[in-house]
XYZ file of C-alpha atoms in Angstrom:
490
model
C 24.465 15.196 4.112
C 27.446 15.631 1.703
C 25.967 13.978 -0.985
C 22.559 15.189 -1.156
C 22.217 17.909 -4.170
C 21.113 22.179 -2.857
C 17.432 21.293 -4.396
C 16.891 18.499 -1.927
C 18.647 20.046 0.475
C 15.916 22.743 0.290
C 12.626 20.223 0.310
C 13.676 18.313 3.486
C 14.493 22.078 4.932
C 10.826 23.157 4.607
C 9.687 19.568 5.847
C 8.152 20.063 9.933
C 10.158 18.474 12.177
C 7.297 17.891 14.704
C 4.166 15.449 15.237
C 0.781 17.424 13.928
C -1.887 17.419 16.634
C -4.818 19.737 17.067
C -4.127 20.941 13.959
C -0.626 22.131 15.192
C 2.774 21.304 14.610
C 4.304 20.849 17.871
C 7.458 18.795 19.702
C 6.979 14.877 21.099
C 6.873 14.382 24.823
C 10.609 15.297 26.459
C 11.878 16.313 23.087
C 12.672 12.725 21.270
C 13.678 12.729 17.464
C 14.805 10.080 15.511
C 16.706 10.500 12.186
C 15.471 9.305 8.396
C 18.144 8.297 6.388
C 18.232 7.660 2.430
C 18.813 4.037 1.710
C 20.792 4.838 -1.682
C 23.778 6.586 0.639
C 22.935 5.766 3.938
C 22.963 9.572 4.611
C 20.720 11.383 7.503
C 18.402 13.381 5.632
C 15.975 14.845 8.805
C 15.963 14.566 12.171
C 12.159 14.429 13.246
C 9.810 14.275 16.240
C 9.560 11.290 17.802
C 6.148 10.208 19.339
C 5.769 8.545 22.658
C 2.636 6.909 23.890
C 1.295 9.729 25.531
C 1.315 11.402 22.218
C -0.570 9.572 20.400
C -3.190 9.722 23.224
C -2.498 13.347 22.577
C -3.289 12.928 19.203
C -6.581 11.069 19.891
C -7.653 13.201 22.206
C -7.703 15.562 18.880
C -9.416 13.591 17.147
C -11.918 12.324 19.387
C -12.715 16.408 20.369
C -13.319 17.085 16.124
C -15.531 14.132 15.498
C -18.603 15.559 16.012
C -17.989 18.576 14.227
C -16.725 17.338 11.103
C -19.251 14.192 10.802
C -21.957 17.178 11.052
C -19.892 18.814 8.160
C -21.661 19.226 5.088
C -20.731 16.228 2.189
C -19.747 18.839 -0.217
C -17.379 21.158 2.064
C -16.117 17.948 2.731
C -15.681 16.585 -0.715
C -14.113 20.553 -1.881
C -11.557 20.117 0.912
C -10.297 16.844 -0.428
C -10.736 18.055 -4.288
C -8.732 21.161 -2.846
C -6.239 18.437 -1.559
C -5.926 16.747 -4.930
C -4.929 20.343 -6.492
C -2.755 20.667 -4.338
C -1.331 17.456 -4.466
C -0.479 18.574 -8.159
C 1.285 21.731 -7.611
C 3.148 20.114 -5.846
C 3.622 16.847 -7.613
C 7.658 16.557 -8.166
C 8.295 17.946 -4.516
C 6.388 14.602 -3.673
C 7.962 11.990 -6.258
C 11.002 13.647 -5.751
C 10.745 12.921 -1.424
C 9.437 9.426 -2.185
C 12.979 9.179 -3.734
C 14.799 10.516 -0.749
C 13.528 8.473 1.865
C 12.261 5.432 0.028
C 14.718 4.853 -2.663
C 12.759 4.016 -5.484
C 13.427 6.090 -9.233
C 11.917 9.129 -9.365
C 10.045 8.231 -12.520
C 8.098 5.375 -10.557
C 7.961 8.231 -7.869
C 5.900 10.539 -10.156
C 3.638 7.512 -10.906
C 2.742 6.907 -7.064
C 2.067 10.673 -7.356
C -0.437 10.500 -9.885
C -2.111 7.273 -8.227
C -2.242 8.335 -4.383
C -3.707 11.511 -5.633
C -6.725 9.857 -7.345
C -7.580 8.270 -4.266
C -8.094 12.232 -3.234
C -10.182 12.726 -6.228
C -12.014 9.741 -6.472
C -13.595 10.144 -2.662
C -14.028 13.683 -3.013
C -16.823 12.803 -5.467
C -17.871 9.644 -3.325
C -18.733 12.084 -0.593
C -21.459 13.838 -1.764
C -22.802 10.063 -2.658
C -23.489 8.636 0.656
C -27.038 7.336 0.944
C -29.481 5.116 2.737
C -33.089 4.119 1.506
C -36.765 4.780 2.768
C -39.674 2.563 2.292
C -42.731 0.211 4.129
C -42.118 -2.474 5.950
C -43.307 -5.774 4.138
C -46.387 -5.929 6.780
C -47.582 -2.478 5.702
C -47.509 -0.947 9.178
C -44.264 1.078 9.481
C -41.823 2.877 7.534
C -38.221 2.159 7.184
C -35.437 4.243 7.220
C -31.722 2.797 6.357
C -29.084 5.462 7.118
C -25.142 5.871 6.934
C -22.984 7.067 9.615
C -19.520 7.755 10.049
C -17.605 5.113 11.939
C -15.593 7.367 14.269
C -12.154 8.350 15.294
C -9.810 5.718 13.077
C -6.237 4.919 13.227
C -4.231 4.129 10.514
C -0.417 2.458 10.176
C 0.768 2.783 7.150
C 3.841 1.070 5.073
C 7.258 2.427 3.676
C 6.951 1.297 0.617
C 4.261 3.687 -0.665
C 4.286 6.201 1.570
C 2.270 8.903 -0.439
C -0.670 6.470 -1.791
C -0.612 4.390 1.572
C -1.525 7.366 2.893
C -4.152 9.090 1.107
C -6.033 5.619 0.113
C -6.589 5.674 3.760
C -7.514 9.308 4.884
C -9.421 10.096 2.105
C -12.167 7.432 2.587
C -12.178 8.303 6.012
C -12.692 12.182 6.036
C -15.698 11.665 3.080
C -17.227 9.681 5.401
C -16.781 12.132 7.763
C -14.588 10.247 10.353
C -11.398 11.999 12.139
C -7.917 10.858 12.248
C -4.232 9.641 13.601
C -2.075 8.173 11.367
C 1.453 6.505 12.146
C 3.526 6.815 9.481
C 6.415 4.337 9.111
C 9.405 5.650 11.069
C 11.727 4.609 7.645
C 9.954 6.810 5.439
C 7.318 9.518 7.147
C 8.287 12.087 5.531
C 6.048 11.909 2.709
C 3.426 11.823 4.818
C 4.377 14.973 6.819
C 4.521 16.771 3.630
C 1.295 15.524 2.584
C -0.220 16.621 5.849
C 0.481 20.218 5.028
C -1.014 20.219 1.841
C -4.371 18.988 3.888
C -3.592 21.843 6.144
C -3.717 24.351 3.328
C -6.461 22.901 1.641
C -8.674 23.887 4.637
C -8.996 20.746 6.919
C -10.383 21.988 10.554
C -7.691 21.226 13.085
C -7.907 18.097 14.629
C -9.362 16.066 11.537
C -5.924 14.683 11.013
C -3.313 13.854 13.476
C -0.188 12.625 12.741
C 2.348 10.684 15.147
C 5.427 9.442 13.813
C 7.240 7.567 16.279
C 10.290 4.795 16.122
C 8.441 2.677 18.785
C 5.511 1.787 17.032
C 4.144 -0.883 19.324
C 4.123 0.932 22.197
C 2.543 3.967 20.439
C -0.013 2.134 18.797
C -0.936 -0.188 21.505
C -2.433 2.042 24.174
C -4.543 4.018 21.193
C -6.361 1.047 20.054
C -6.731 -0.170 23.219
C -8.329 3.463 24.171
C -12.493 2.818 24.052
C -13.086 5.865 22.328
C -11.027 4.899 19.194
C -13.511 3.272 16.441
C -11.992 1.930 13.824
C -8.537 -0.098 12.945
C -6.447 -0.023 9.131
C -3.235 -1.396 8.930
C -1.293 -2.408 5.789
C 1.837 -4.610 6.481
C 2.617 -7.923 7.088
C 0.354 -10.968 7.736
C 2.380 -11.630 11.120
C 1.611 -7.969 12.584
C -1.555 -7.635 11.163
C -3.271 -10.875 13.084
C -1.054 -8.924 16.418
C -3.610 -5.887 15.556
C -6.544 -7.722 14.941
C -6.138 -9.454 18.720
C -5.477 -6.092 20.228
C -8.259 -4.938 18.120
C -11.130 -7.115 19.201
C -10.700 -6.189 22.993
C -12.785 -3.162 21.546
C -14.494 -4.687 19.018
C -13.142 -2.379 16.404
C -13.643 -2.032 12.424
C -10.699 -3.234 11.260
C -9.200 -3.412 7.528
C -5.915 -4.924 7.335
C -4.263 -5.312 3.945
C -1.730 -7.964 4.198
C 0.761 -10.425 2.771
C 1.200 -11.159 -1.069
C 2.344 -14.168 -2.403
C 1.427 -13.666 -6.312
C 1.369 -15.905 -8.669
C 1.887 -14.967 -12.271
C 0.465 -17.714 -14.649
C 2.330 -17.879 -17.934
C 0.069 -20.519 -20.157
C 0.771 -22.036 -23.516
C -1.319 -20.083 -25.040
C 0.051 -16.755 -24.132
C 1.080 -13.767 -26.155
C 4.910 -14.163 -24.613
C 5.062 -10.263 -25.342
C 2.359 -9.282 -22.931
C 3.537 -12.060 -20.234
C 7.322 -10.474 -20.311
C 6.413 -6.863 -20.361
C 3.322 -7.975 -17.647
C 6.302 -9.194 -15.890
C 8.944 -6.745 -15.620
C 6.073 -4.470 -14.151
C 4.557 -6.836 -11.696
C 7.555 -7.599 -10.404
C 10.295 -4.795 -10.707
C 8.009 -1.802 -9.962
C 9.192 -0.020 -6.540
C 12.408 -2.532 -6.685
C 9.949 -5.719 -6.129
C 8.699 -4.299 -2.834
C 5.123 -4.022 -2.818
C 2.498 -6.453 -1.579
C 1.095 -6.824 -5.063
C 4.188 -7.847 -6.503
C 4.445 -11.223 -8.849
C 6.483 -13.382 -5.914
C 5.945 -16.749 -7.808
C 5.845 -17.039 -12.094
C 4.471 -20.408 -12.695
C 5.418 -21.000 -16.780
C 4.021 -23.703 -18.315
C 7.055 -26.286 -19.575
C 6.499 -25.480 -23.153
C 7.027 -22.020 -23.046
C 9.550 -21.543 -19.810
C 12.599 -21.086 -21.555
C 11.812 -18.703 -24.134
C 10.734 -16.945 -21.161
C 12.975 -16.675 -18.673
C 15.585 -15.691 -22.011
C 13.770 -13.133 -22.590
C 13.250 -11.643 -19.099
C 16.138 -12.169 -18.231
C 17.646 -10.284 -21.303
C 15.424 -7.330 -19.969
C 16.996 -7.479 -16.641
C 20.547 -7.403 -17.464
C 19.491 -4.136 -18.995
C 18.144 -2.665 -16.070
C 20.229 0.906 -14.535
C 20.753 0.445 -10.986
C 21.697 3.495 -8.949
C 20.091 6.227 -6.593
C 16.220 6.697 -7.987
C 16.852 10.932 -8.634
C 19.960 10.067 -11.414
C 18.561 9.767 -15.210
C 17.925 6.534 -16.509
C 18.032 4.352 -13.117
C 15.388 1.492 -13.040
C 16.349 -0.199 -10.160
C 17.190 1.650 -6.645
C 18.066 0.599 -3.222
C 15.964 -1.904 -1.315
C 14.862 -0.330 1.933
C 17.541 -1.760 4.358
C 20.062 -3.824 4.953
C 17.771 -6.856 6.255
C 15.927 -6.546 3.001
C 19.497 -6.891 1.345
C 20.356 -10.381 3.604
C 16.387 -11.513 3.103
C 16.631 -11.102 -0.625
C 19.986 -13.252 -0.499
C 19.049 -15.840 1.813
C 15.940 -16.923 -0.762
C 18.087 -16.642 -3.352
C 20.815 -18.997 -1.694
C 18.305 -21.382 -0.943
C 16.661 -21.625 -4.231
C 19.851 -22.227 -5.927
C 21.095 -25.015 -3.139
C 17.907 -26.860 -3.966
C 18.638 -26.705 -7.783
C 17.494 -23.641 -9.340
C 19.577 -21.893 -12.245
C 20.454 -18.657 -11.755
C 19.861 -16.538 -15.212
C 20.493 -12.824 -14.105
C 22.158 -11.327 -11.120
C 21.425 -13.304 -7.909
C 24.177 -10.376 -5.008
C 24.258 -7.610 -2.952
C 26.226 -4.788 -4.367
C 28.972 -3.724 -2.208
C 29.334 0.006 -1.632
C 26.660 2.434 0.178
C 23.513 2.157 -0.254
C 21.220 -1.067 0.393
C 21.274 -2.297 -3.630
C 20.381 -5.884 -4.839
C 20.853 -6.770 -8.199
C 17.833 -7.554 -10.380
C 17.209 -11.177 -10.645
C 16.034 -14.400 -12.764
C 16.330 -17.639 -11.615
C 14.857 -20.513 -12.983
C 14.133 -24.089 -12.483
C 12.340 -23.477 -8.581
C 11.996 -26.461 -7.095
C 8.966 -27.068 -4.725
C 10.152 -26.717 -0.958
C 11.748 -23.799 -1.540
C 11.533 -20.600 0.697
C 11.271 -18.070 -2.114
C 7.934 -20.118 -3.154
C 6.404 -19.708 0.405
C 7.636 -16.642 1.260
C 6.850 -12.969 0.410
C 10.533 -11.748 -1.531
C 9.867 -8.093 -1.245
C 12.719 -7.537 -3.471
C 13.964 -7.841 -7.002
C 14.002 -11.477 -7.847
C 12.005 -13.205 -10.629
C 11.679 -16.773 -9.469
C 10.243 -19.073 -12.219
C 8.763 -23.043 -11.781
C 7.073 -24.659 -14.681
C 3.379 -26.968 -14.856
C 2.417 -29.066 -17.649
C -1.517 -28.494 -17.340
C -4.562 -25.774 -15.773
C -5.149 -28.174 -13.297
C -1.307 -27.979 -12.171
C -1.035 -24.468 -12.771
C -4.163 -23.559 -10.474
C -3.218 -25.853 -7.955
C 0.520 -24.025 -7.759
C -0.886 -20.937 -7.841
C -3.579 -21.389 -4.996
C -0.536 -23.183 -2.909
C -0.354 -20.292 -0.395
C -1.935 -19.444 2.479
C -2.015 -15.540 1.001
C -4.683 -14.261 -1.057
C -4.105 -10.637 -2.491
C -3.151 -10.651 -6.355
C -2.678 -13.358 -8.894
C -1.795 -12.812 -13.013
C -2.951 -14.639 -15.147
C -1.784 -14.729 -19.350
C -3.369 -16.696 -21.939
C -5.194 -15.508 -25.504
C -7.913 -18.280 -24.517
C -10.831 -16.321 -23.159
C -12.618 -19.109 -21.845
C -10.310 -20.388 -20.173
C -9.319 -16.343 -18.239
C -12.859 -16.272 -17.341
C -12.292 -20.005 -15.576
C -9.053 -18.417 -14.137
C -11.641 -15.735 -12.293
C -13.558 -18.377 -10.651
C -10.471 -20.911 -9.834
C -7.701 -18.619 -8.746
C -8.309 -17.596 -4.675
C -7.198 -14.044 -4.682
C -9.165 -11.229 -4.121
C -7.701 -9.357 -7.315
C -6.594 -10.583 -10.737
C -5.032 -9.033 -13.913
C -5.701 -10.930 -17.235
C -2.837 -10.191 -19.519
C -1.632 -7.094 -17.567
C 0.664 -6.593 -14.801
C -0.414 -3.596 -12.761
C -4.371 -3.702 -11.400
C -4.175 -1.052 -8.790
C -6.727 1.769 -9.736
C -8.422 4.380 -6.687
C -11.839 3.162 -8.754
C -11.296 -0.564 -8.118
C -11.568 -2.470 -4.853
C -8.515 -3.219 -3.669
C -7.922 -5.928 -1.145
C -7.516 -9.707 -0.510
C -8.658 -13.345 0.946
C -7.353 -15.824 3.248
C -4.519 -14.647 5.111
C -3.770 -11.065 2.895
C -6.390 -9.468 4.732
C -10.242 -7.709 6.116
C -11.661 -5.186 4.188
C -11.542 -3.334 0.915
C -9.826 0.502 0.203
C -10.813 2.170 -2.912
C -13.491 2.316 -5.661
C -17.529 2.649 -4.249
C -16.875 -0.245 -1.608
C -13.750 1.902 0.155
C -16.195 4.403 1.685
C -18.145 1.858 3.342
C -15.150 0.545 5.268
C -15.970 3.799 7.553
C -19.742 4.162 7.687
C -22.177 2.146 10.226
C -25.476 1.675 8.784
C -28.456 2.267 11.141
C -32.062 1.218 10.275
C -34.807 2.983 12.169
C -38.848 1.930 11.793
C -42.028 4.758 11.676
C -44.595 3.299 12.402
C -47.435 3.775 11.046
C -50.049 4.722 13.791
């Protein structure tokens, strides 16, 4: 703990140590902690509770025992408690960022900006609360009356990522408690204490005890496992990988839940001839260096077109020989730590391979030896098909580029995945982005930009990136049943 500054030292001091059930803080079953630890040092920075299965029964039993009351909770209490939330969320907006930093790694600057994002999701369903609504009318034969209604789903459970760990978490439990459903969330065991944190601010914003439950545990399986199996539970959301998520959805349709599962991300980023290379290069230093290349969203494969490929990958890679690497709270750093050591030896391996197969290696390309999990920023160019780092998800700083000569090539590369969550697309031809919306299979697109996430916008995939949709006016139905009931007329 040496190294971590007295202002730190102070935030993870007023962090609870415990798992949050029935609205209080209390120990896991026979004591159990496990410790977080800062990936830029490798440095124990808490020592927390440590669930165990019959916690997170604990923790549904919670939830199961405040459903009724808060789905009979007026929309607008419910909306002021999560607008209360937001403020909060505010106040105490660089204790966040500057936690994200701790435990994640990433700079605090990007910090702030998951800050400001996660938080609209609090904002954005506060007002989508007090917007739930069903319709009335006759029946086409004229002899009843319909009425279409909206109901919460029910007790959910939500696992969440490390790599956002504020917005992961409120894009989930604020849909959830405007709809009027109760809680437990599992936080990810290598950075939960975001969500802790977060979990207080819901506390003092009001939220009845029991709404939200939280069970971190470093057994995650065996936590999870026996609450989704649990008949009482009514809805499933999961973000992480394509491999655990199709685990879930098994377990998951013993009960027949509600899933939403946002997956795997194999982005392409389509450079065309046409395109304005200053857009495409600053498009790409954000799609794929923001959080230090680990999010699911991230540009995993740039397809260039031939004519324009080495002008780009010159001047990306320029960019990313000037990128700061260091711990995320020091001024100036642009690139921190990757999570853990196996993202260290996974960001290698593709590397290694790409270059073996005949790939040039423009920019960085090693581990940095030292504490701290850090990967240099990297270009390589010339990706040959076959390679690993086309088929599979980097998760890490590395800019891989392969070239096409025409659309048809260039569609057909970028729809050679069996993922589905993001694609990019850059050309000045407007016609042609518009045939880009129609031919690319991903369930989100930017034209000419490199970031699309926004609380208003639907955010989700096809094919194997996932079920479901969390944010804009189609994230609140992801927790409501509709029920349809007929008057009749005599």
């Amino acid at each position: 703990m040496s190294t971590i500054a007295p202002n730190e030292h102070a935030l993870l001091d007023s962090i609870p140590t415990g798992l949050f059930i029935g609205g209080e803080w209390v120990e896991a079953e026979g004591g159990r902690t496990f410790d977080v630890h800062d990936p830029a040092t490798n440095a124990v920075i808490r020592s927390i509770a440590d669930a165990t299965p019959a916690d997170g029964i604990r923790a549904l039993d919670a939830a199961v025992a405040a459903q009724e009351g808060w789905a009979l909770t007026p929309a607008r209490e419910r909306s002021n408690i999560l607008r209360r939330a937001f403020d909060l969320v505010q106040a105490h907006k660089e204790d966040l960022a500057l936690l994200m930093t701790l435990e994640m790694g990433k700079p605090l600057a990007e910090a702030r900006g998951e800050v400001v994002y996660g938080g609209e999701f609090l904002r954005w369903f506060s007002e989508e609360a007090v917007r739930i609504s069903g319709r009335y009318g006759s029946n086409p034969e004229g002899t009843g009356q319909m009425i279409v209604s909206q109901r919460p789903v029910g007790p959910s459970f939500f696992i969440t990522p490390w790599n956002f760990p504020f917005a992961m978490a409120t894009r989930k439990i604020a849909p959830a408690l405007a709809a009027g459903c109760t809680v437990v969330i599992k936080p990810p065991a290598l950075t939960p204490l975001t969500t802790i944190f977060f979990t207080k601010l819901l506390q003092e914003a009001g939220l009845p005890k029991g709404v939200v439950n939280v069970v971190q545990t470093s057994t995650s399986s065996k936590v999870s496992a026996p609450i989704i199996a649990d008949p009482r539970l009514r809805k499933l959301s999961f973000t992480g990988s394509t491999e655990v998520g199709r685990k879930l959805i098994a377990q998951a349709a013993e009960g027949v839940l509600r899933v939403s599962m946002e997956l795997g991300g194999n982005a392409p980023f389509v450079v065309f001839e046409d395109a304005d290379l200053d857009k495409a290069v600053d498009g790409a230093m954000a799609a794929k260096f923001r959080n230090i290349g680990q999010a699911c969203t991230a540009a995993n494969r740039f397809i260039v077109h031939a004519s324009v490929a080495a002008e780009f990958a010159d001047r990306v890679s320029e960019r990313v020989k000037a990128m700061t690497i260091g711990r995320g709270t020091e001024d100036g750093v642009t690139i921190g730590p990757l999570i853990d050591a196996d993202a260290v030896a996974k960001a290698s391996a593709l590397v290694d391979d790409a270059v073996k197969r005949g790939a040039r290696l423009l920019a960085g390309g090693y581990a940095i030896e030292g504490e701290g999990t850090f990967f240099q920023p990297t270009v390589i160019t010339d990706v040959v098909a076959g390679s690993d780092i086309l088929r599979e998800e980097i998760f890490g700083p590395v800019l891989a580029i392969a070239t096409f000569e025409t659309e048809e090539e260039g569609v057909r590369l970028a729809n050679d995945t069996e993922y589905g969550l993001v694609s990019y697309v850059f050309t000045e031809d407007l016609a042609r982005g518009h045939r880009m919306i129609d031919a690319l299979e991903t369930g989100m697109m930017g034209l000419n930009v490199g970031v699309v996430s926004n609380a208003a916008a639907p955010f989700g995939g096809v094919k194997q990136s996932g079920i479901g949709r969390e944010g804009g006016a189609e994230g609140i139905h992801e927790y409501l049943s509709t029920k349809y009931t007929l008057i009749p007329n005599s």
